[in-house]
Amino acid sequence: LKLVASQPVAAERSVYLPSGAAHLATGIEHLSRRWWFAEGSTTDGVTTTLQLLNPWPQQIAATLQVMSEDGTSLTRRYAIPAEARLVLTLNDVVPALPFAMQVEAERPIAAERLMLLDNGASATATAGATAPATRWTFVEGSTAATAEQFLLIANPNRASVGLELTYVLADGTREQRTETAPGMSRFTIFVNEHLPDQPILTTIITAERPIIAERSIFVPGANGRFVLDAAALAGVIEECRAYIEDVA
């Protein structure tokens, strides 16, 4: 889908799946030759797909690099047809693995990641980041009740990178933690271990070198987990809304 307006607008897309899951994503404002995703998984019950759109009238080549948590990586090359979408199912590439990934194309493209969890009972979709950065801020957050919050870090540097985590609590108090993300790897931080039982939690990540960062919050539901990530609210039904209102 391509939307062209005569004046600047904001655009989002909602998708409701037959399973009852849903996902929401903000439109991609600019195409890019490089896209980064810190989150990705093909573990039990999770399916991750990468959607690549080639808007050009010629076929173009794209390289996918997948980085695991133990520092190993895998590279694959693909041809994206002219003016068409290419869908890559990562479960066929790296089964049973949590990972980060980068896409680099010959010409600017659009890229999104879709994750189905609990065998399709929950879903989340988001566009990638176009460049690493040394500072990432996540305004929303919670480790209260049964909520589980994770920070996903993709470190594209060969050397390990020191991370300074600043958590802002509901009363304005700030808590500091430090972590180290290994080089050329995906690094996962379970925030509940840092600060459990916090109904409101803002997170600021400052890194020694540019990285990619995402945040996922899992809230148990009757049929699966609702996922609140850096760009999308999945499983948007009354039970999830009620939970968010309670912890806020």
PDB file of C-alpha atoms in Angstrom, residues 2 31 53-61 80-84 106-109:
ATOM      1  CA  LYS A   2       1.295   3.450  -0.959  1.00  0.00           C
ATOM      2  CA  LEU A  31      12.436   4.444   2.023  1.00  0.00           C
ATOM      3  CA  LEU A  53       8.658  -3.850  -0.743  1.00  0.00           C
ATOM      4  CA  ASN A  54      10.516  -2.932  -3.931  1.00  0.00           C
ATOM      5  CA  PRO A  55       8.838   0.185  -5.420  1.00  0.00           C
ATOM      6  CA  TRP A  56      11.238   0.385  -8.383  1.00  0.00           C
ATOM      7  CA  PRO A  57      10.493  -0.797 -11.947  1.00  0.00           C
ATOM      8  CA  GLN A  58      13.570  -3.075 -11.847  1.00  0.00           C
ATOM      9  CA  GLN A  59      14.354  -6.167  -9.796  1.00  0.00           C
ATOM     10  CA  ILE A  60      16.843  -5.416  -7.021  1.00  0.00           C
ATOM     11  CA  ALA A  61      19.069  -7.550  -4.791  1.00  0.00           C
ATOM     12  CA  ILE A  80      13.007  -8.626  -4.873  1.00  0.00           C
ATOM     13  CA  PRO A  81      10.814  -8.477  -8.001  1.00  0.00           C
ATOM     14  CA  ALA A  82      10.060  -5.106  -9.580  1.00  0.00           C
ATOM     15  CA  GLU A  83       7.179  -3.212  -7.954  1.00  0.00           C
ATOM     16  CA  ALA A  84       6.389  -6.184  -5.736  1.00  0.00           C
ATOM     17  CA  GLU A 106      20.712  -2.084  -3.768  1.00  0.00           C
ATOM     18  CA  ARG A 107      18.121   0.700  -3.793  1.00  0.00           C
ATOM     19  CA  PRO A 108      15.832   2.190  -1.098  1.00  0.00           C
ATOM     20  CA  ILE A 109      12.981  -0.121  -0.072  1.00  0.00           C
TER      21      ILE A 109
END
